[in-house]
mmCIF file of N, CA and C in Angstrom:
data_model
loop_
_atom_site.group_PDB
_atom_site.id
_atom_site.type_symbol
_atom_site.label_atom_id
_atom_site.label_comp_id
_atom_site.label_asym_id
_atom_site.label_seq_id
_atom_site.Cartn_x
_atom_site.Cartn_y
_atom_site.Cartn_z
ATOM 1 N N MET R 1316 106.062 88.342 70.536
ATOM 2 C CA MET R 1316 104.631 88.606 70.535
ATOM 3 C C MET R 1316 104.360 89.843 69.679
ATOM 4 N N THR R 1317 103.321 89.810 68.917
ATOM 5 C CA THR R 1317 102.988 90.935 68.049
ATOM 6 C C THR R 1317 102.247 92.009 68.819
ATOM 7 N N ASP R 1318 102.190 93.206 68.231
ATOM 8 C CA ASP R 1318 101.468 94.294 68.877
ATOM 9 C C ASP R 1318 99.999 93.955 69.080
ATOM 10 N N SER R 1319 99.383 93.267 68.104
ATOM 11 C CA SER R 1319 97.971 92.928 68.253
ATOM 12 C C SER R 1319 97.768 91.946 69.400
ATOM 13 N N GLY R 1320 98.741 91.059 69.628
ATOM 14 C CA GLY R 1320 98.660 90.140 70.754
ATOM 15 C C GLY R 1320 98.811 90.863 72.078
ATOM 16 N N THR R 1321 99.673 91.850 72.108
ATOM 17 C CA THR R 1321 99.898 92.624 73.317
ATOM 18 C C THR R 1321 98.649 93.412 73.691
ATOM 19 N N ALA R 1322 97.973 93.970 72.708
ATOM 20 C CA ALA R 1322 96.789 94.780 72.963
ATOM 21 C C ALA R 1322 95.719 93.981 73.701
ATOM 22 N N LYS R 1323 95.608 92.710 73.394
ATOM 23 C CA LYS R 1323 94.609 91.865 74.042
ATOM 24 C C LYS R 1323 94.960 91.577 75.494
ATOM 25 N N LEU R 1324 96.199 91.811 75.858
ATOM 26 C CA LEU R 1324 96.661 91.523 77.200
ATOM 27 C C LEU R 1324 96.743 92.770 78.073
ATOM 28 N N SER R 1325 96.094 93.855 77.638
ATOM 29 C CA SER R 1325 96.134 95.079 78.438
ATOM 30 C C SER R 1325 94.795 95.810 78.380
ATOM 31 N N ARG R 1326 94.577 96.638 79.380
ATOM 32 C CA ARG R 1326 93.382 97.477 79.454
ATOM 33 C C ARG R 1326 93.785 98.837 79.981
ATOM 34 N N GLN R 1327 93.219 99.880 79.414
ATOM 35 C CA GLN R 1327 93.435 101.221 79.955
ATOM 36 C C GLN R 1327 92.191 101.626 80.733
ATOM 37 N N VAL R 1328 92.408 102.106 81.934
ATOM 38 C CA VAL R 1328 91.310 102.536 82.801
ATOM 39 C C VAL R 1328 91.705 103.831 83.502
ATOM 40 N N ALA R 1329 90.701 104.531 83.994
ATOM 41 C CA ALA R 1329 90.943 105.767 84.752
ATOM 42 C C ALA R 1329 90.631 105.511 86.220
ATOM 43 N N ILE R 1330 91.402 106.118 87.086
ATOM 44 C CA ILE R 1330 91.153 106.046 88.531
ATOM 45 C C ILE R 1330 89.940 106.932 88.811
ATOM 46 N N VAL R 1331 88.881 106.345 89.383
ATOM 47 C CA VAL R 1331 87.640 107.096 89.584
ATOM 48 C C VAL R 1331 87.348 107.456 91.035
ATOM 49 N N ASN R 1332 87.995 106.793 91.977
ATOM 50 C CA ASN R 1332 87.678 107.102 93.370
ATOM 51 C C ASN R 1332 88.365 108.394 93.822
ATOM 52 N N GLU R 1333 87.740 109.066 94.755
ATOM 53 C CA GLU R 1333 88.200 110.382 95.215
ATOM 54 C C GLU R 1333 89.618 110.367 95.779
ATOM 55 N N LEU R 1334 89.987 109.295 96.450
ATOM 56 C CA LEU R 1334 91.294 109.236 97.111
ATOM 57 C C LEU R 1334 92.420 108.790 96.185
ATOM 58 N N GLY R 1335 92.080 108.467 94.952
ATOM 59 C CA GLY R 1335 93.098 107.997 94.023
ATOM 60 C C GLY R 1335 93.568 106.597 94.372
ATOM 61 N N LEU R 1336 94.734 106.258 93.890
ATOM 62 C CA LEU R 1336 95.305 104.935 94.120
ATOM 63 C C LEU R 1336 96.180 105.012 95.373
ATOM 64 N N HIS R 1337 95.612 104.650 96.512
ATOM 65 C CA HIS R 1337 96.298 104.759 97.802
ATOM 66 C C HIS R 1337 96.642 103.361 98.330
ATOM 67 N N ALA R 1338 97.127 103.270 99.549
ATOM 68 C CA ALA R 1338 97.649 102.006 100.083
ATOM 69 C C ALA R 1338 96.613 100.874 100.081
ATOM 70 N N ARG R 1339 95.391 101.151 100.508
ATOM 71 C CA ARG R 1339 94.389 100.080 100.569
ATOM 72 C C ARG R 1339 94.022 99.590 99.179
ATOM 73 N N SER R 1340 93.845 100.519 98.247
ATOM 74 C CA SER R 1340 93.502 100.105 96.884
ATOM 75 C C SER R 1340 94.684 99.404 96.213
ATOM 76 N N ALA R 1341 95.903 99.861 96.496
ATOM 77 C CA ALA R 1341 97.095 99.195 95.958
ATOM 78 C C ALA R 1341 97.192 97.767 96.497
ATOM 79 N N ALA R 1342 96.830 97.577 97.758
ATOM 80 C CA ALA R 1342 96.843 96.238 98.356
ATOM 81 C C ALA R 1342 95.832 95.322 97.678
ATOM 82 N N GLN R 1343 94.680 95.871 97.316
ATOM 83 C CA GLN R 1343 93.670 95.073 96.613
ATOM 84 C C GLN R 1343 94.194 94.613 95.251
ATOM 85 N N ILE R 1344 94.853 95.512 94.543
ATOM 86 C CA ILE R 1344 95.436 95.154 93.244
ATOM 87 C C ILE R 1344 96.525 94.101 93.424
ATOM 88 N N ALA R 1345 97.407 94.318 94.391
ATOM 89 C CA ALA R 1345 98.521 93.396 94.624
ATOM 90 C C ALA R 1345 98.017 91.994 94.973
ATOM 91 N N THR R 1346 96.953 91.923 95.753
ATOM 92 C CA THR R 1346 96.378 90.626 96.105
ATOM 93 C C THR R 1346 95.949 89.861 94.858
ATOM 94 N N LEU R 1347 95.285 90.546 93.955
ATOM 95 C CA LEU R 1347 94.866 89.912 92.693
ATOM 96 C C LEU R 1347 96.073 89.559 91.829
ATOM 97 N N ALA R 1348 97.011 90.469 91.707
ATOM 98 C CA ALA R 1348 98.181 90.252 90.850
ATOM 99 C C ALA R 1348 99.029 89.079 91.345
ATOM 100 N N ASN R 1349 99.059 88.867 92.639
ATOM 101 C CA ASN R 1349 99.845 87.767 93.199
ATOM 102 C C ASN R 1349 99.267 86.398 92.866
ATOM 103 N N ARG R 1350 98.058 86.344 92.356
ATOM 104 C CA ARG R 1350 97.449 85.074 91.933
ATOM 105 C C ARG R 1350 97.836 84.701 90.503
ATOM 106 N N SER R 1351 98.488 85.602 89.798
ATOM 107 C CA SER R 1351 98.796 85.379 88.382
ATOM 108 C C SER R 1351 99.948 84.393 88.193
ATOM 109 N N LYS R 1352 99.975 83.790 87.018
ATOM 110 C CA LYS R 1352 101.034 82.849 86.664
ATOM 111 C C LYS R 1352 102.284 83.585 86.181
ATOM 112 N N ALA R 1353 102.100 84.756 85.610
ATOM 113 C CA ALA R 1353 103.211 85.568 85.099
ATOM 114 C C ALA R 1353 103.053 86.994 85.643
ATOM 115 N N SER R 1354 103.941 87.866 85.254
ATOM 116 C CA SER R 1354 103.932 89.237 85.768
ATOM 117 C C SER R 1354 102.701 90.022 85.321
ATOM 118 N N VAL R 1355 102.257 90.910 86.196
ATOM 119 C CA VAL R 1355 101.192 91.867 85.914
ATOM 120 C C VAL R 1355 101.794 93.236 86.163
ATOM 121 N N TRP R 1356 101.570 94.161 85.240
ATOM 122 C CA TRP R 1356 102.173 95.497 85.316
ATOM 123 C C TRP R 1356 101.110 96.568 85.285
ATOM 124 N N ILE R 1357 101.400 97.681 85.926
ATOM 125 C CA ILE R 1357 100.571 98.885 85.830
ATOM 126 C C ILE R 1357 101.477 99.972 85.280
ATOM 127 N N GLN R 1358 100.984 100.649 84.260
ATOM 128 C CA GLN R 1358 101.780 101.697 83.643
ATOM 129 C C GLN R 1358 101.018 103.011 83.668
ATOM 130 N N LYS R 1359 101.749 104.071 84.024
ATOM 131 C CA LYS R 1359 101.227 105.443 83.998
ATOM 132 C C LYS R 1359 102.247 106.246 83.208
ATOM 133 N N GLY R 1360 101.875 106.658 82.029
ATOM 134 C CA GLY R 1360 102.827 107.359 81.174
ATOM 135 C C GLY R 1360 104.002 106.456 80.875
ATOM 136 N N ASP R 1361 105.203 106.922 81.176
ATOM 137 C CA ASP R 1361 106.387 106.095 80.930
ATOM 138 C C ASP R 1361 106.858 105.368 82.193
ATOM 139 N N GLN R 1362 106.081 105.463 83.274
ATOM 140 C CA GLN R 1362 106.405 104.754 84.516
ATOM 141 C C GLN R 1362 105.702 103.405 84.541
ATOM 142 N N LYS R 1363 106.414 102.382 84.986
ATOM 143 C CA LYS R 1363 105.864 101.032 85.023
ATOM 144 C C LYS R 1363 106.081 100.463 86.421
ATOM 145 N N ALA R 1364 105.043 99.822 86.969
ATOM 146 C CA ALA R 1364 105.142 99.255 88.311
ATOM 147 C C ALA R 1364 104.687 97.805 88.303
ATOM 148 N N ASP R 1365 105.333 97.012 89.138
ATOM 149 C CA ASP R 1365 104.942 95.619 89.348
ATOM 150 C C ASP R 1365 103.638 95.632 90.148
ATOM 151 N N ALA R 1366 102.571 95.105 89.560
ATOM 152 C CA ALA R 1366 101.255 95.155 90.209
ATOM 153 C C ALA R 1366 101.156 94.270 91.441
ATOM 154 N N SER R 1367 102.123 93.395 91.643
ATOM 155 C CA SER R 1367 102.092 92.545 92.836
ATOM 156 C C SER R 1367 102.777 93.221 94.026
ATOM 157 N N SER R 1368 103.311 94.429 93.821
ATOM 158 C CA SER R 1368 104.015 95.155 94.878
ATOM 159 C C SER R 1368 103.264 96.437 95.235
ATOM 160 N N ILE R 1369 102.791 96.512 96.469
ATOM 161 C CA ILE R 1369 102.079 97.708 96.928
ATOM 162 C C ILE R 1369 102.974 98.942 96.800
ATOM 163 N N VAL R 1370 104.220 98.824 97.221
ATOM 164 C CA VAL R 1370 105.154 99.953 97.165
ATOM 165 C C VAL R 1370 105.362 100.409 95.718
ATOM 166 N N ASP R 1371 105.558 99.455 94.810
ATOM 167 C CA ASP R 1371 105.724 99.802 93.390
ATOM 168 C C ASP R 1371 104.511 100.568 92.875
ATOM 169 N N ILE R 1372 103.320 100.085 93.202
ATOM 170 C CA ILE R 1372 102.086 100.737 92.741
ATOM 171 C C ILE R 1372 102.014 102.167 93.282
ATOM 172 N N LEU R 1373 102.329 102.336 94.549
ATOM 173 C CA LEU R 1373 102.244 103.669 95.171
ATOM 174 C C LEU R 1373 103.223 104.659 94.558
ATOM 175 N N THR R 1374 104.342 104.177 94.013
ATOM 176 C CA THR R 1374 105.310 105.094 93.398
ATOM 177 C C THR R 1374 104.736 105.776 92.155
ATOM 178 N N LEU R 1375 103.658 105.231 91.595
ATOM 179 C CA LEU R 1375 103.036 105.853 90.417
ATOM 180 C C LEU R 1375 102.257 107.119 90.777
ATOM 181 N N ALA R 1376 101.906 107.279 92.048
ATOM 182 C CA ALA R 1376 101.180 108.465 92.530
ATOM 183 C C ALA R 1376 99.989 108.816 91.637
ATOM 184 N N CYS R 1377 99.024 107.916 91.587
ATOM 185 C CA CYS R 1377 97.848 108.097 90.730
ATOM 186 C C CYS R 1377 96.714 108.769 91.486
ATOM 187 N N GLU R 1378 96.376 109.966 91.067
ATOM 188 C CA GLU R 1378 95.249 110.708 91.634
ATOM 189 C C GLU R 1378 93.982 110.362 90.860
ATOM 190 N N LYS R 1379 92.856 110.838 91.361
ATOM 191 C CA LYS R 1379 91.596 110.653 90.647
ATOM 192 C C LYS R 1379 91.743 111.226 89.241
ATOM 193 N N GLY R 1380 91.267 110.478 88.249
ATOM 194 C CA GLY R 1380 91.331 110.912 86.862
ATOM 195 C C GLY R 1380 92.546 110.408 86.108
ATOM 196 N N THR R 1381 93.537 109.889 86.823
ATOM 197 C CA THR R 1381 94.740 109.368 86.179
ATOM 198 C C THR R 1381 94.396 108.146 85.330
ATOM 199 N N LYS R 1382 94.929 108.114 84.114
ATOM 200 C CA LYS R 1382 94.733 106.949 83.251
ATOM 201 C C LYS R 1382 95.928 106.018 83.413
ATOM 202 N N ILE R 1383 95.618 104.749 83.656
ATOM 203 C CA ILE R 1383 96.656 103.739 83.792
ATOM 204 C C ILE R 1383 96.380 102.598 82.822
ATOM 205 N N THR R 1384 97.417 101.873 82.482
ATOM 206 C CA THR R 1384 97.272 100.679 81.665
ATOM 207 C C THR R 1384 97.665 99.485 82.513
ATOM 208 N N ILE R 1385 96.788 98.502 82.562
ATOM 209 C CA ILE R 1385 97.056 97.255 83.273
ATOM 210 C C ILE R 1385 97.437 96.238 82.214
ATOM 211 N N ARG R 1386 98.568 95.571 82.421
ATOM 212 C CA ARG R 1386 99.078 94.652 81.404
ATOM 213 C C ARG R 1386 99.454 93.310 82.032
ATOM 214 N N ILE R 1387 99.051 92.238 81.381
ATOM 215 C CA ILE R 1387 99.460 90.902 81.805
ATOM 216 C C ILE R 1387 100.414 90.330 80.759
ATOM 217 N N GLU R 1388 101.246 89.398 81.174
ATOM 218 C CA GLU R 1388 102.211 88.801 80.254
ATOM 219 C C GLU R 1388 101.776 87.431 79.740
ATOM 220 N N ASN R 1389 100.791 86.835 80.409
ATOM 221 C CA ASN R 1389 100.353 85.495 80.036
ATOM 222 C C ASN R 1389 98.837 85.488 79.849
ATOM 223 N N LYS R 1390 98.378 85.039 78.701
ATOM 224 C CA LYS R 1390 96.934 85.069 78.420
ATOM 225 C C LYS R 1390 96.120 84.220 79.395
ATOM 226 N N THR R 1391 96.769 83.279 80.088
ATOM 227 C CA THR R 1391 96.030 82.489 81.078
ATOM 228 C C THR R 1391 95.646 83.340 82.295
ATOM 229 N N ASP R 1392 96.236 84.522 82.413
ATOM 230 C CA ASP R 1392 95.909 85.443 83.508
ATOM 231 C C ASP R 1392 94.840 86.464 83.111
ATOM 232 N N PHE R 1393 94.124 86.202 82.047
ATOM 233 C CA PHE R 1393 93.115 87.147 81.562
ATOM 234 C C PHE R 1393 92.080 87.465 82.640
ATOM 235 N N ASP R 1394 91.716 86.461 83.456
ATOM 236 C CA ASP R 1394 90.747 86.704 84.529
ATOM 237 C C ASP R 1394 91.290 87.688 85.561
ATOM 238 N N ILE R 1395 92.606 87.680 85.772
ATOM 239 C CA ILE R 1395 93.240 88.638 86.689
ATOM 240 C C ILE R 1395 93.136 90.049 86.098
ATOM 241 N N LEU R 1396 93.420 90.167 84.807
ATOM 242 C CA LEU R 1396 93.304 91.454 84.114
ATOM 243 C C LEU R 1396 91.882 91.993 84.247
ATOM 244 N N GLU R 1397 90.908 91.139 84.004
ATOM 245 C CA GLU R 1397 89.503 91.549 84.106
ATOM 246 C C GLU R 1397 89.151 91.968 85.540
ATOM 247 N N ALA R 1398 89.619 91.206 86.520
ATOM 248 C CA ALA R 1398 89.299 91.505 87.921
ATOM 249 C C ALA R 1398 89.909 92.839 88.363
ATOM 250 N N ILE R 1399 91.155 93.091 87.981
ATOM 251 C CA ILE R 1399 91.802 94.362 88.352
ATOM 252 C C ILE R 1399 91.116 95.525 87.646
ATOM 253 N N THR R 1400 90.781 95.339 86.373
ATOM 254 C CA THR R 1400 90.073 96.383 85.618
ATOM 255 C C THR R 1400 88.752 96.728 86.297
ATOM 256 N N GLU R 1401 87.994 95.713 86.661
ATOM 257 C CA GLU R 1401 86.702 95.930 87.316
ATOM 258 C C GLU R 1401 86.888 96.628 88.665
ATOM 259 N N LEU R 1402 87.900 96.221 89.414
ATOM 260 C CA LEU R 1402 88.194 96.835 90.701
ATOM 261 C C LEU R 1402 88.451 98.329 90.557
ATOM 262 N N VAL R 1403 89.277 98.694 89.591
ATOM 263 C CA VAL R 1403 89.597 100.110 89.350
ATOM 264 C C VAL R 1403 88.349 100.874 88.902
ATOM 265 N N GLU R 1404 87.623 100.301 87.932
ATOM 266 C CA GLU R 1404 86.425 100.972 87.415
ATOM 267 C C GLU R 1404 85.345 101.158 88.471
ATOM 268 N N ASP R 1405 85.314 100.261 89.463
ATOM 269 C CA ASP R 1405 84.331 100.364 90.541
ATOM 270 C C ASP R 1405 84.813 101.227 91.706
ATOM 271 N N GLY R 1406 85.970 101.874 91.540
ATOM 272 C CA GLY R 1406 86.487 102.762 92.576
ATOM 273 C C GLY R 1406 86.948 102.041 93.824
ATOM 274 N N PHE R 1407 87.363 100.779 93.677
ATOM 275 C CA PHE R 1407 87.891 99.978 94.778
ATOM 276 C C PHE R 1407 86.862 99.803 95.901
ATOM 277 N N GLY R 1408 85.585 99.891 95.565
ATOM 278 C CA GLY R 1408 84.532 99.688 96.549
ATOM 279 C C GLY R 1408 84.393 100.835 97.554
ATOM 280 N N GLU R 1409 84.938 101.981 97.198
ATOM 281 C CA GLU R 1409 84.863 103.137 98.111
ATOM 282 C C GLU R 1409 83.698 104.033 97.773
#
């Protein structure tokens, strides 16, 4: 896959809610990621976590203001990418 193809399969967003990325918000992401056909990843700097795993997500320790990249491996999961992006941008409904 080319770099331009990869760019279309990822979004960078900032954590906006006061509590950061905690267990409940990680569970919301994992629920969405588990619907995907292929892997969904969350990256913070050089750390990468499986978005379908609450524990993996929590290891990133994302506070308010942290920038993360959400990445999908299969373009058929684009709706999952959009849903997770919207969830993060909306502060997980908090």
